[in-house]
Amino acid sequence: MELYTGLQRLTIKNSGLRSIQPRAFDKNPHLHYINLSGNRLTTLSWQLFKTLRLTELRLERNMFSCSCDIRWIQLWQEKGEASFQYQDLHCTTRESRVISMQEMNISQCDLPEISVSHVNLTVCEGENAVITCNGSGSPLPDVDWMVVNLRSINTHQTNANWTNVHSINLTLVNVTSEDNGFLLTCIAENVVGMSNASVLLTVYYPPRIVALLEPIRHMEHCIEFLVHGNPPPQVHWLYNGQLLRETEFIRMELFQEGEVLDGCLLFNHPTHYNNGNYTIVATNYLGTANQTVRGHFLEKPFPSISDGIITFEYSPSPTPLITVTHKPEEDTFGVSIAVGLAAFACVLLVVLFIMINKYGRRSKFGMKGPVAVISGEEDSASPLHHINHGITTPSSLDTGPDTVVIGMTRIPVIENPQYFRQGHNCHKPDTCFREIMLNPITLPGHSNPLNHHGIYVEDVSVYFSKGRHGF
């Protein structure tokens, strides 16, 4: 049957089946219907079916022998289990008489009775404990403790085995809090059936803070926590070492399930005033546990100005206590940069002032700068368009009142009346224009001479000495 792990219904009838091996159905946990009618079974053990959840077991027309081995069938029929109450079951006595299963009477053949020394066992973490289970009956049952998945160290020891009582002790060593709420089960079995009894193990231990998270925002900001302890601990909070009282803006929500406390410290629109250290404190009669988390909700809206203030504290002791708070290095560095920039600006202004005084003096015609036009207009009638291109000043030459200096040569200035307007007196200095008449000359370093139609000179410095008719 090991190959048919998913088997749910099994029918073996009228086949002459005489016996079934123990544990034959251990690999068929889903089996719920079995039909064994019409065979030659003389005995059958209930242990074949103890792992199954049978809804129907058909056993009619089998040649059972009336004995203690089939007493369990009679008990199941009385209880109406596996649809036995609807079946006509018989057995054969030692006298070869066939009787109804309900009429069978077997002495000293009953279910085992069981008892335990504790119904509820309460211990503190780290302690030891001993529990006793007694099984009695006829036939004498086998007794044992079912402690699968128990984490505490345990040992089983048979205490006594009398004629009709089987006793066994369970010893727990260094009990751990992980076994709190564990159900210790003792079972007693014989051919008639099985009985059991259970003991609830309760382990007391001091509080433990399993989890404490930084604030996270859901609908509100929440510092989530998880606390274990038995008895369940009392929980309160500290803010920066002081007792935190709940308000409409700060409150705690707590959910308890047995030894587990789960909850949140809730904040409704916290500000920078709520920044700080939050400590959860859990207490029961076995001890206290605490843990701290940093809560940071908002930055300060304005920087602190107390960092740059020098504070003097007076002490009545003979030596006064002076506390000096130095300015940050960033402030000193900024001041240094500002002073440097100011000094550089001052030096630059002095240099500019010297350059203006040196190169910005007026020419003898009252014109500033390196370039001047004789008439003050670009389209003047004078053939001399540009003057004062050189580096030699007119003060270095001996010029007359009506002369023009070109390079190192003096040229006389002759008035031309054709440029005078009607109605103006040429002898008035403010209404008279002059035309520079030049004789053809050759300047040193230039191959082209100057002619009467104008001056065609490249890069020649022309200096006018102020005559009696100033421009």
Tab-separated table of C-alpha atoms in Angstrom:
chain	number	residue	atom	x	y	z
A	1	MET	CA	0.000	0.000	0.000
A	2	GLU	CA	3.045	2.284	0.230
A	3	LEU	CA	2.800	3.061	-3.475
A	4	TYR	CA	-0.731	4.437	-3.177
A	5	THR	CA	-0.205	7.433	-0.896
A	6	GLY	CA	-3.203	9.279	-2.329
A	7	LEU	CA	-5.614	6.372	-1.901
A	8	GLN	CA	-8.970	7.396	-0.404
A	9	ARG	CA	-11.232	4.341	-0.818
A	10	LEU	CA	-10.261	0.669	-0.534
A	11	THR	CA	-12.475	-2.369	-1.121
A	12	ILE	CA	-11.322	-5.928	-0.505
A	13	LYS	CA	-14.388	-8.203	-0.237
A	14	ASN	CA	-15.170	-11.861	-0.726
A	15	SER	CA	-11.496	-12.569	-1.325
A	16	GLY	CA	-10.742	-14.937	1.543
A	17	LEU	CA	-8.519	-12.389	3.292
A	18	ARG	CA	-7.391	-13.839	6.662
A	19	SER	CA	-5.059	-11.192	8.181
A	20	ILE	CA	-3.605	-7.710	7.662
A	21	GLN	CA	-0.082	-6.724	8.610
A	22	PRO	CA	0.381	-4.116	11.365
A	23	ARG	CA	1.006	-0.531	10.091
A	24	ALA	CA	-0.323	-1.570	6.684
A	25	PHE	CA	-2.063	1.809	6.184
A	26	ASP	CA	0.587	4.136	7.597
A	27	LYS	CA	1.406	5.487	4.123
A	28	ASN	CA	-2.222	6.139	3.206
A	29	PRO	CA	-3.246	9.157	5.301
A	30	HIS	CA	-6.129	10.107	2.982
A	31	LEU	CA	-7.877	6.772	3.256
A	32	HIS	CA	-11.343	7.269	4.752
A	33	TYR	CA	-13.416	4.340	3.384
A	34	ILE	CA	-12.485	0.658	3.746
A	35	ASN	CA	-14.653	-2.334	2.852
A	36	LEU	CA	-13.369	-5.688	4.159
A	37	SER	CA	-16.683	-7.590	4.224
A	38	GLY	CA	-17.092	-11.220	3.154
A	39	ASN	CA	-13.572	-12.326	4.102
A	40	ARG	CA	-12.168	-14.782	6.657
A	41	LEU	CA	-10.791	-12.383	9.238
A	42	THR	CA	-10.747	-13.862	12.768
A	43	THR	CA	-9.092	-10.918	14.502
A	44	LEU	CA	-8.301	-7.298	13.670
A	45	SER	CA	-6.307	-4.653	15.556
A	46	TRP	CA	-7.545	-1.094	16.035
A	47	GLN	CA	-3.941	0.164	15.650
A	48	LEU	CA	-4.216	-0.388	11.892
A	49	PHE	CA	-6.635	2.530	11.735
A	50	LYS	CA	-5.424	4.891	14.507
A	51	THR	CA	-3.747	7.267	12.023
A	52	LEU	CA	-6.800	7.367	9.724
A	53	ARG	CA	-9.948	9.415	9.855
A	54	LEU	CA	-12.409	6.760	8.834
A	55	THR	CA	-15.949	7.656	7.922
A	56	GLU	CA	-16.925	4.054	7.207
A	57	LEU	CA	-15.388	0.646	7.875
A	58	ARG	CA	-17.343	-2.376	6.533
A	59	LEU	CA	-16.679	-5.694	8.366
A	60	GLU	CA	-19.828	-7.815	7.811
A	61	ARG	CA	-19.674	-11.572	7.095
A	62	ASN	CA	-16.268	-12.177	8.677
A	63	MET	CA	-15.583	-15.101	11.032
A	64	PHE	CA	-14.351	-13.124	14.095
A	65	SER	CA	-13.477	-15.004	17.293
A	66	CYS	CA	-15.011	-13.570	20.439
A	67	SER	CA	-11.923	-12.322	22.339
A	68	CYS	CA	-10.358	-9.260	23.881
A	69	ASP	CA	-8.654	-8.514	20.541
A	70	ILE	CA	-11.954	-7.438	18.964
A	71	ARG	CA	-13.304	-5.672	22.064
A	72	TRP	CA	-12.581	-2.361	20.356
A	73	ILE	CA	-15.117	-3.245	17.605
A	74	GLN	CA	-17.783	-3.699	20.245
A	75	LEU	CA	-16.890	-0.327	21.817
A	76	TRP	CA	-16.919	1.458	18.450
A	77	GLN	CA	-20.276	-0.085	17.650
A	78	GLU	CA	-21.633	1.225	20.923
A	79	LYS	CA	-20.301	4.726	20.172
A	80	GLY	CA	-21.486	4.653	16.558
A	81	GLU	CA	-18.031	5.179	15.080
A	82	ALA	CA	-17.144	4.249	11.462
A	83	SER	CA	-20.820	3.411	10.752
A	84	PHE	CA	-20.624	0.250	12.884
A	85	GLN	CA	-24.077	0.879	14.339
A	86	TYR	CA	-25.630	0.065	10.959
A	87	GLN	CA	-23.787	-3.245	10.512
A	88	ASP	CA	-24.778	-6.728	11.669
A	89	LEU	CA	-21.557	-8.007	13.185
A	90	HIS	CA	-21.056	-11.448	14.771
A	91	CYS	CA	-18.346	-13.494	16.456
A	92	THR	CA	-17.808	-17.137	17.385
A	93	THR	CA	-17.364	-18.151	20.990
A	94	ARG	CA	-15.088	-20.864	22.270
A	95	GLU	CA	-18.109	-23.146	22.220
A	96	SER	CA	-18.384	-22.465	18.443
A	97	ARG	CA	-21.547	-20.526	18.991
A	98	VAL	CA	-22.141	-17.519	16.787
A	99	ILE	CA	-23.385	-14.519	18.722
A	100	SER	CA	-23.979	-10.903	17.996
A	101	MET	CA	-21.043	-8.637	18.672
A	102	GLN	CA	-23.132	-6.681	21.132
A	103	GLU	CA	-23.675	-9.818	23.259
A	104	MET	CA	-19.978	-10.536	23.671
A	105	ASN	CA	-18.812	-10.360	27.304
A	106	ILE	CA	-15.078	-10.455	27.950
A	107	SER	CA	-13.783	-9.957	31.477
A	108	GLN	CA	-10.633	-7.955	32.293
A	109	CYS	CA	-10.622	-6.362	28.907
A	110	ASP	CA	-11.144	-2.621	29.040
A	111	LEU	CA	-9.695	0.615	27.844
A	112	PRO	CA	-6.693	1.817	29.886
A	113	GLU	CA	-7.131	4.524	32.464
A	114	ILE	CA	-4.624	7.335	32.714
A	115	SER	CA	-3.766	10.038	35.215
A	116	VAL	CA	-1.072	12.743	35.493
A	117	SER	CA	0.476	14.486	38.482
A	118	HIS	CA	-0.249	18.003	37.111
A	119	VAL	CA	-3.019	19.374	35.019
A	120	ASN	CA	-1.135	22.634	34.525
A	121	LEU	CA	2.589	22.904	35.167
A	122	THR	CA	3.972	26.377	35.862
A	123	VAL	CA	7.719	26.958	36.100
A	124	CYS	CA	10.122	29.873	35.709
A	125	GLU	CA	12.629	29.945	32.914
A	126	GLY	CA	15.760	27.984	33.722
A	127	GLU	CA	14.132	25.785	36.371
A	128	ASN	CA	13.666	22.002	36.348
A	129	ALA	CA	10.405	20.108	36.623
A	130	VAL	CA	9.182	16.479	36.953
A	131	ILE	CA	5.777	15.220	35.763
A	132	THR	CA	4.363	11.729	36.396
A	133	CYS	CA	1.909	9.812	34.215
A	134	ASN	CA	0.116	6.682	35.437
A	135	GLY	CA	-1.592	4.184	33.142
A	136	SER	CA	-3.722	1.341	34.490
A	137	GLY	CA	-5.996	-1.294	33.078
A	138	SER	CA	-6.265	-4.883	31.983
A	139	PRO	CA	-4.490	-5.765	29.868
A	140	LEU	CA	-1.717	-3.512	31.319
A	141	PRO	CA	-1.192	-0.595	28.971
A	142	ASP	CA	2.020	0.814	27.594
A	143	VAL	CA	2.537	4.405	28.772
A	144	ASP	CA	4.674	7.116	27.229
A	145	TRP	CA	4.982	10.893	26.872
A	146	MET	CA	4.508	12.550	23.476
A	147	VAL	CA	6.938	15.463	23.545
A	148	VAL	CA	7.849	15.912	19.892
A	149	ASN	CA	9.206	19.448	19.203
A	150	LEU	CA	9.768	20.135	22.900
A	151	ARG	CA	12.865	22.370	23.151
A	152	SER	CA	13.661	21.875	26.806
A	153	ILE	CA	15.921	19.007	27.744
A	154	ASN	CA	13.789	16.063	28.827
A	155	THR	CA	14.205	12.495	29.973
A	156	HIS	CA	11.719	9.649	30.353
A	157	GLN	CA	12.051	7.241	33.220
A	158	THR	CA	9.792	4.420	34.222
A	159	ASN	CA	8.916	4.808	37.848
A	160	ALA	CA	7.056	1.582	38.562
A	161	ASN	CA	5.452	-1.258	36.719
A	162	TRP	CA	3.052	-3.046	38.993
A	163	THR	CA	0.423	-5.594	38.088
A	164	ASN	CA	-2.143	-3.111	36.852
A	165	VAL	CA	-0.358	0.291	36.900
A	166	HIS	CA	2.318	1.556	34.589
A	167	SER	CA	3.917	4.829	35.723
A	168	ILE	CA	6.431	6.994	33.866
A	169	ASN	CA	8.168	10.255	34.826
A	170	LEU	CA	9.031	13.124	32.501
A	171	THR	CA	11.916	15.327	33.715
A	172	LEU	CA	12.418	18.773	32.215
A	173	VAL	CA	15.840	20.407	32.676
A	174	ASN	CA	16.591	24.115	32.204
A	175	VAL	CA	13.151	24.961	30.922
A	176	THR	CA	13.195	27.575	28.174
A	177	SER	CA	10.646	30.292	27.471
A	178	GLU	CA	10.243	28.918	23.933
A	179	ASP	CA	8.236	26.027	25.439
A	180	ASN	CA	5.683	28.308	27.050
A	181	GLY	CA	2.206	26.994	26.201
A	182	PHE	CA	3.473	23.579	25.095
A	183	LEU	CA	0.987	20.736	25.581
A	184	LEU	CA	2.634	17.692	27.145
A	185	THR	CA	0.640	14.563	26.256
A	186	CYS	CA	0.772	11.162	27.943
A	187	ILE	CA	-0.750	8.157	26.202
A	188	ALA	CA	-1.647	4.668	27.420
A	189	GLU	CA	-2.385	1.852	24.937
A	190	ASN	CA	-3.497	-1.757	25.076
A	191	VAL	CA	-5.331	-4.089	22.669
A	192	VAL	CA	-8.647	-2.500	23.482
A	193	GLY	CA	-7.644	1.029	22.622
A	194	MET	CA	-5.865	4.156	23.702
A	195	SER	CA	-6.345	6.783	26.415
A	196	ASN	CA	-4.456	10.060	26.811
A	197	ALA	CA	-4.018	12.981	29.177
A	198	SER	CA	-2.398	16.353	28.606
A	199	VAL	CA	-0.487	18.857	30.750
A	200	LEU	CA	-0.217	22.528	29.797
A	201	LEU	CA	3.276	23.862	30.386
A	202	THR	CA	3.445	27.513	31.447
A	203	VAL	CA	6.838	29.176	31.593
A	204	TYR	CA	7.287	32.530	33.332
A	205	TYR	CA	10.145	34.704	32.141
A	206	PRO	CA	11.141	38.402	32.295
A	207	PRO	CA	10.222	40.820	29.501
A	208	ARG	CA	12.143	40.841	26.255
A	209	ILE	CA	12.008	43.600	23.637
A	210	VAL	CA	12.085	41.625	20.429
A	211	ALA	CA	11.815	44.573	18.008
A	212	LEU	CA	11.911	48.376	18.193
A	213	LEU	CA	11.916	50.246	14.884
A	214	GLU	CA	12.688	53.838	13.968
A	215	PRO	CA	9.695	56.066	13.230
A	216	ILE	CA	7.964	55.346	9.956
A	217	ARG	CA	5.012	57.172	8.500
A	218	HIS	CA	1.755	55.478	7.618
A	219	MET	CA	-1.356	57.477	8.400
A	220	GLU	CA	0.633	58.788	11.358
A	221	HIS	CA	4.235	58.467	12.410
A	222	CYS	CA	4.715	55.174	14.255
A	223	ILE	CA	7.489	53.697	16.379
A	224	GLU	CA	6.648	50.002	16.086
A	225	PHE	CA	7.607	47.589	18.861
A	226	LEU	CA	7.263	43.912	19.776
A	227	VAL	CA	7.594	42.714	23.376
A	228	HIS	CA	7.454	39.208	24.871
A	229	GLY	CA	7.024	38.391	28.525
A	230	ASN	CA	5.116	36.126	30.881
A	231	PRO	CA	3.246	37.332	32.846
A	232	PRO	CA	2.502	39.964	30.190
A	233	PRO	CA	4.551	43.058	31.079
A	234	GLN	CA	3.413	46.619	31.632
A	235	VAL	CA	4.752	49.031	29.013
A	236	HIS	CA	5.516	52.736	29.301
A	237	TRP	CA	7.749	55.235	27.458
A	238	LEU	CA	10.482	57.747	28.297
A	239	TYR	CA	11.346	60.811	26.241
A	240	ASN	CA	14.951	61.909	26.676
A	241	GLY	CA	14.997	60.090	29.995
A	242	GLN	CA	11.753	61.628	31.301
A	243	LEU	CA	8.373	59.926	31.621
A	244	LEU	CA	6.341	60.444	28.462
A	245	ARG	CA	2.686	61.179	29.127
A	246	GLU	CA	0.177	60.375	26.424
A	247	THR	CA	-1.735	63.271	24.832
A	248	GLU	CA	-3.990	63.693	21.841
A	249	PHE	CA	-0.844	64.153	19.732
A	250	ILE	CA	1.236	61.285	21.171
A	251	ARG	CA	-0.413	58.017	22.179
A	252	MET	CA	0.294	54.287	22.300
A	253	GLU	CA	-1.721	51.537	20.628
A	254	LEU	CA	-1.150	48.076	22.111
A	255	PHE	CA	-2.368	44.635	21.026
A	256	GLN	CA	-1.869	41.640	23.319
A	257	GLU	CA	-2.107	37.979	22.443
A	258	GLY	CA	-0.945	35.774	25.280
A	259	GLU	CA	2.668	36.562	26.049
A	260	VAL	CA	3.129	38.743	22.943
A	261	LEU	CA	2.600	42.512	22.990
A	262	ASP	CA	2.608	44.267	19.651
A	263	GLY	CA	1.929	47.941	19.089
A	264	CYS	CA	2.928	51.450	18.007
A	265	LEU	CA	3.795	54.748	19.625
A	266	LEU	CA	1.829	57.123	17.382
A	267	PHE	CA	2.622	60.792	16.607
A	268	ASN	CA	0.078	63.153	15.090
A	269	HIS	CA	1.949	65.716	12.948
A	270	PRO	CA	5.198	65.802	14.934
A	271	THR	CA	7.636	68.735	14.618
A	272	HIS	CA	11.304	69.276	15.420
A	273	TYR	CA	10.299	69.684	19.060
A	274	ASN	CA	9.505	65.951	19.058
A	275	ASN	CA	12.998	64.947	17.936
A	276	GLY	CA	14.851	62.994	20.596
A	277	ASN	CA	15.416	59.618	22.219
A	278	TYR	CA	12.402	57.405	22.922
A	279	THR	CA	12.842	54.528	25.366
A	280	ILE	CA	10.373	51.691	25.805
A	281	VAL	CA	10.276	50.115	29.257
A	282	ALA	CA	8.588	46.726	29.827
A	283	THR	CA	8.173	45.407	33.376
A	284	ASN	CA	6.788	42.343	35.124
A	285	TYR	CA	7.573	40.841	38.515
A	286	LEU	CA	10.515	38.895	37.083
A	287	GLY	CA	12.384	41.871	35.686
A	288	THR	CA	12.541	44.920	33.451
A	289	ALA	CA	13.706	45.433	29.897
A	290	ASN	CA	14.257	48.691	28.024
A	291	GLN	CA	15.514	49.801	24.657
A	292	THR	CA	16.000	53.224	23.042
A	293	VAL	CA	15.464	54.448	19.511
A	294	ARG	CA	16.219	57.844	17.991
A	295	GLY	CA	13.192	59.699	16.685
A	296	HIS	CA	13.902	62.363	14.048
A	297	PHE	CA	10.863	63.953	12.435
A	298	LEU	CA	11.817	67.456	11.156
A	299	GLU	CA	14.879	69.708	10.950
A	300	LYS	CA	14.994	72.908	12.971
A	301	PRO	CA	13.486	75.769	10.904
A	302	PHE	CA	16.285	78.219	11.857
A	303	PRO	CA	19.940	77.522	12.679
A	304	SER	CA	21.055	78.052	16.240
A	305	ILE	CA	22.807	81.393	16.873
A	306	SER	CA	24.226	80.378	20.206
A	307	ASP	CA	27.274	78.799	18.521
A	308	GLY	CA	28.977	82.155	17.950
A	309	ILE	CA	28.288	83.672	21.366
A	310	ILE	CA	31.011	83.970	23.993
A	311	THR	CA	29.621	83.105	27.383
A	312	PHE	CA	31.219	84.104	30.662
A	313	GLU	CA	30.106	82.275	33.759
A	314	TYR	CA	30.917	83.767	37.126
A	315	SER	CA	31.771	81.470	39.976
A	316	PRO	CA	32.015	82.625	43.607
A	317	SER	CA	35.099	80.426	44.003
A	318	PRO	CA	38.542	82.154	44.126
A	319	THR	CA	39.211	81.141	40.515
A	320	PRO	CA	36.427	82.355	38.201
A	321	LEU	CA	35.189	79.890	35.625
A	322	ILE	CA	35.222	81.305	32.130
A	323	THR	CA	33.635	79.374	29.342
A	324	VAL	CA	34.531	80.538	25.855
A	325	THR	CA	32.663	79.290	22.854
A	326	HIS	CA	34.835	79.903	19.804
A	327	LYS	CA	33.417	80.856	16.513
A	328	PRO	CA	33.461	78.192	13.902
A	329	GLU	CA	36.447	78.109	11.555
A	330	GLU	CA	34.131	78.783	8.635
A	331	ASP	CA	33.397	82.333	9.962
A	332	THR	CA	37.135	83.189	10.304
A	333	PHE	CA	37.826	81.944	6.803
A	334	GLY	CA	35.002	84.076	5.387
A	335	VAL	CA	36.266	87.216	7.123
A	336	SER	CA	39.754	86.587	5.747
A	337	ILE	CA	38.389	86.342	2.213
A	338	ALA	CA	36.453	89.598	2.632
A	339	VAL	CA	39.521	91.474	3.924
A	340	GLY	CA	41.637	90.145	1.053
A	341	LEU	CA	39.102	91.244	-1.542
A	342	ALA	CA	38.908	94.717	0.006
A	343	ALA	CA	42.706	95.080	-0.025
A	344	PHE	CA	42.855	93.958	-3.661
A	345	ALA	CA	40.185	96.525	-4.612
A	346	CYS	CA	42.139	99.306	-2.894
A	347	VAL	CA	45.362	98.397	-4.731
A	348	LEU	CA	43.493	98.258	-8.041
A	349	LEU	CA	42.009	101.718	-7.453
A	350	VAL	CA	45.459	103.180	-6.652
A	351	VAL	CA	46.940	101.691	-9.834
A	352	LEU	CA	44.093	103.065	-11.934
A	353	PHE	CA	44.500	106.486	-10.340
A	354	ILE	CA	48.243	106.542	-11.170
A	355	MET	CA	47.620	105.449	-14.758
A	356	ILE	CA	44.957	108.133	-15.241
A	357	ASN	CA	47.325	110.823	-13.897
A	358	LYS	CA	50.147	109.610	-16.116
A	359	TYR	CA	48.400	108.985	-19.430
A	360	GLY	CA	45.220	111.041	-19.205
A	361	ARG	CA	46.678	114.646	-19.377
A	362	ARG	CA	45.112	117.159	-21.802
A	363	SER	CA	46.806	118.114	-25.084
A	364	LYS	CA	47.682	121.670	-25.830
A	365	PHE	CA	44.491	121.975	-27.882
A	366	GLY	CA	42.356	120.958	-24.893
A	367	MET	CA	41.664	117.490	-26.293
A	368	LYS	CA	41.976	114.317	-24.115
A	369	GLY	CA	43.190	110.919	-25.078
A	370	PRO	CA	45.508	109.586	-27.694
A	371	VAL	CA	43.411	110.696	-30.703
A	372	ALA	CA	42.016	114.157	-31.577
A	373	VAL	CA	40.388	115.688	-34.643
A	374	ILE	CA	41.260	119.294	-35.569
A	375	SER	CA	37.720	120.457	-36.177
A	376	GLY	CA	36.163	118.116	-33.591
A	377	GLU	CA	34.223	116.322	-36.375
A	378	GLU	CA	35.117	113.289	-38.433
A	379	ASP	CA	34.150	115.019	-41.717
A	380	SER	CA	36.210	118.202	-41.117
A	381	ALA	CA	37.498	120.100	-44.145
A	382	SER	CA	41.032	119.892	-42.847
A	383	PRO	CA	43.182	117.231	-44.481
A	384	LEU	CA	44.658	116.369	-41.054
A	385	HIS	CA	42.305	113.781	-39.682
A	386	HIS	CA	44.263	112.239	-36.838
A	387	ILE	CA	46.745	113.766	-34.474
A	388	ASN	CA	48.751	112.918	-31.399
A	389	HIS	CA	49.628	109.320	-32.302
A	390	GLY	CA	53.182	109.397	-31.152
A	391	ILE	CA	55.014	109.285	-27.909
A	392	THR	CA	56.962	112.554	-28.242
A	393	THR	CA	55.219	115.467	-26.498
A	394	PRO	CA	55.073	118.925	-28.085
A	395	SER	CA	56.793	120.362	-25.040
A	396	SER	CA	60.021	118.740	-26.204
A	397	LEU	CA	60.164	120.923	-29.360
A	398	ASP	CA	60.613	124.652	-29.778
A	399	THR	CA	57.441	125.638	-31.609
A	400	GLY	CA	56.157	129.007	-32.714
A	401	PRO	CA	52.712	130.443	-32.283
A	402	ASP	CA	51.515	129.444	-35.791
A	403	THR	CA	53.267	126.206	-36.460
A	404	VAL	CA	52.432	122.527	-36.766
A	405	VAL	CA	54.910	119.916	-35.682
A	406	ILE	CA	54.989	116.670	-37.702
A	407	GLY	CA	57.497	114.250	-36.417
A	408	MET	CA	60.548	116.407	-35.673
A	409	THR	CA	59.765	119.125	-38.331
A	410	ARG	CA	58.077	122.528	-37.829
A	411	ILE	CA	55.594	123.545	-40.481
A	412	PRO	CA	54.096	127.096	-40.661
A	413	VAL	CA	50.319	127.502	-40.537
A	414	ILE	CA	48.749	129.723	-43.228
A	415	GLU	CA	45.171	130.934	-43.041
A	416	ASN	CA	42.855	130.136	-45.966
A	417	PRO	CA	40.007	132.657	-46.319
A	418	GLN	CA	37.862	130.326	-48.434
A	419	TYR	CA	36.757	128.503	-45.318
A	420	PHE	CA	35.485	131.646	-43.637
A	421	ARG	CA	31.741	132.093	-43.508
A	422	GLN	CA	30.105	135.347	-44.646
A	423	GLY	CA	29.335	137.775	-41.923
A	424	HIS	CA	32.163	136.645	-39.693
A	425	ASN	CA	35.381	138.451	-39.002
A	426	CYS	CA	38.433	136.352	-39.571
A	427	HIS	CA	40.352	138.258	-37.011
A	428	LYS	CA	38.051	137.007	-34.245
A	429	PRO	CA	39.468	133.887	-32.782
A	430	ASP	CA	36.160	132.229	-32.054
A	431	THR	CA	34.763	132.496	-35.657
A	432	CYS	CA	37.829	131.771	-37.706
A	433	PHE	CA	39.074	128.534	-39.189
A	434	ARG	CA	42.515	127.877	-40.460
A	435	GLU	CA	43.788	125.668	-43.197
A	436	ILE	CA	47.104	124.060	-42.815
A	437	MET	CA	49.195	124.668	-45.934
A	438	LEU	CA	52.149	122.410	-46.158
A	439	ASN	CA	55.077	122.378	-48.490
A	440	PRO	CA	56.108	119.043	-49.842
A	441	ILE	CA	58.460	117.469	-47.362
A	442	THR	CA	59.881	114.062	-46.790
A	443	LEU	CA	59.903	112.678	-43.319
A	444	PRO	CA	62.636	110.406	-42.100
A	445	GLY	CA	61.707	106.754	-42.532
A	446	HIS	CA	58.920	107.456	-45.100
A	447	SER	CA	59.253	107.382	-48.891
A	448	ASN	CA	55.986	109.242	-49.669
A	449	PRO	CA	56.170	113.023	-49.329
A	450	LEU	CA	53.450	115.357	-48.091
A	451	ASN	CA	51.722	117.373	-50.893
A	452	HIS	CA	49.468	120.405	-51.109
A	453	HIS	CA	46.262	118.397	-51.466
A	454	GLY	CA	46.503	116.862	-48.024
A	455	ILE	CA	48.607	114.838	-45.715
A	456	TYR	CA	49.148	111.185	-46.599
A	457	VAL	CA	51.177	109.971	-43.724
A	458	GLU	CA	51.021	106.610	-41.998
A	459	ASP	CA	51.816	106.362	-38.315
A	460	VAL	CA	53.134	109.928	-38.110
A	461	SER	CA	52.613	111.860	-34.893
A	462	VAL	CA	51.367	115.377	-35.577
A	463	TYR	CA	51.525	118.008	-32.873
A	464	PHE	CA	50.024	121.457	-33.058
A	465	SER	CA	51.393	124.274	-31.085
A	466	LYS	CA	48.765	126.646	-29.917
A	467	GLY	CA	48.825	129.822	-32.005
A	468	ARG	CA	47.256	133.132	-31.387
A	469	HIS	CA	43.936	131.770	-32.693
A	470	GLY	CA	43.325	128.823	-30.388
A	471	PHE	CA	40.975	126.033	-31.435
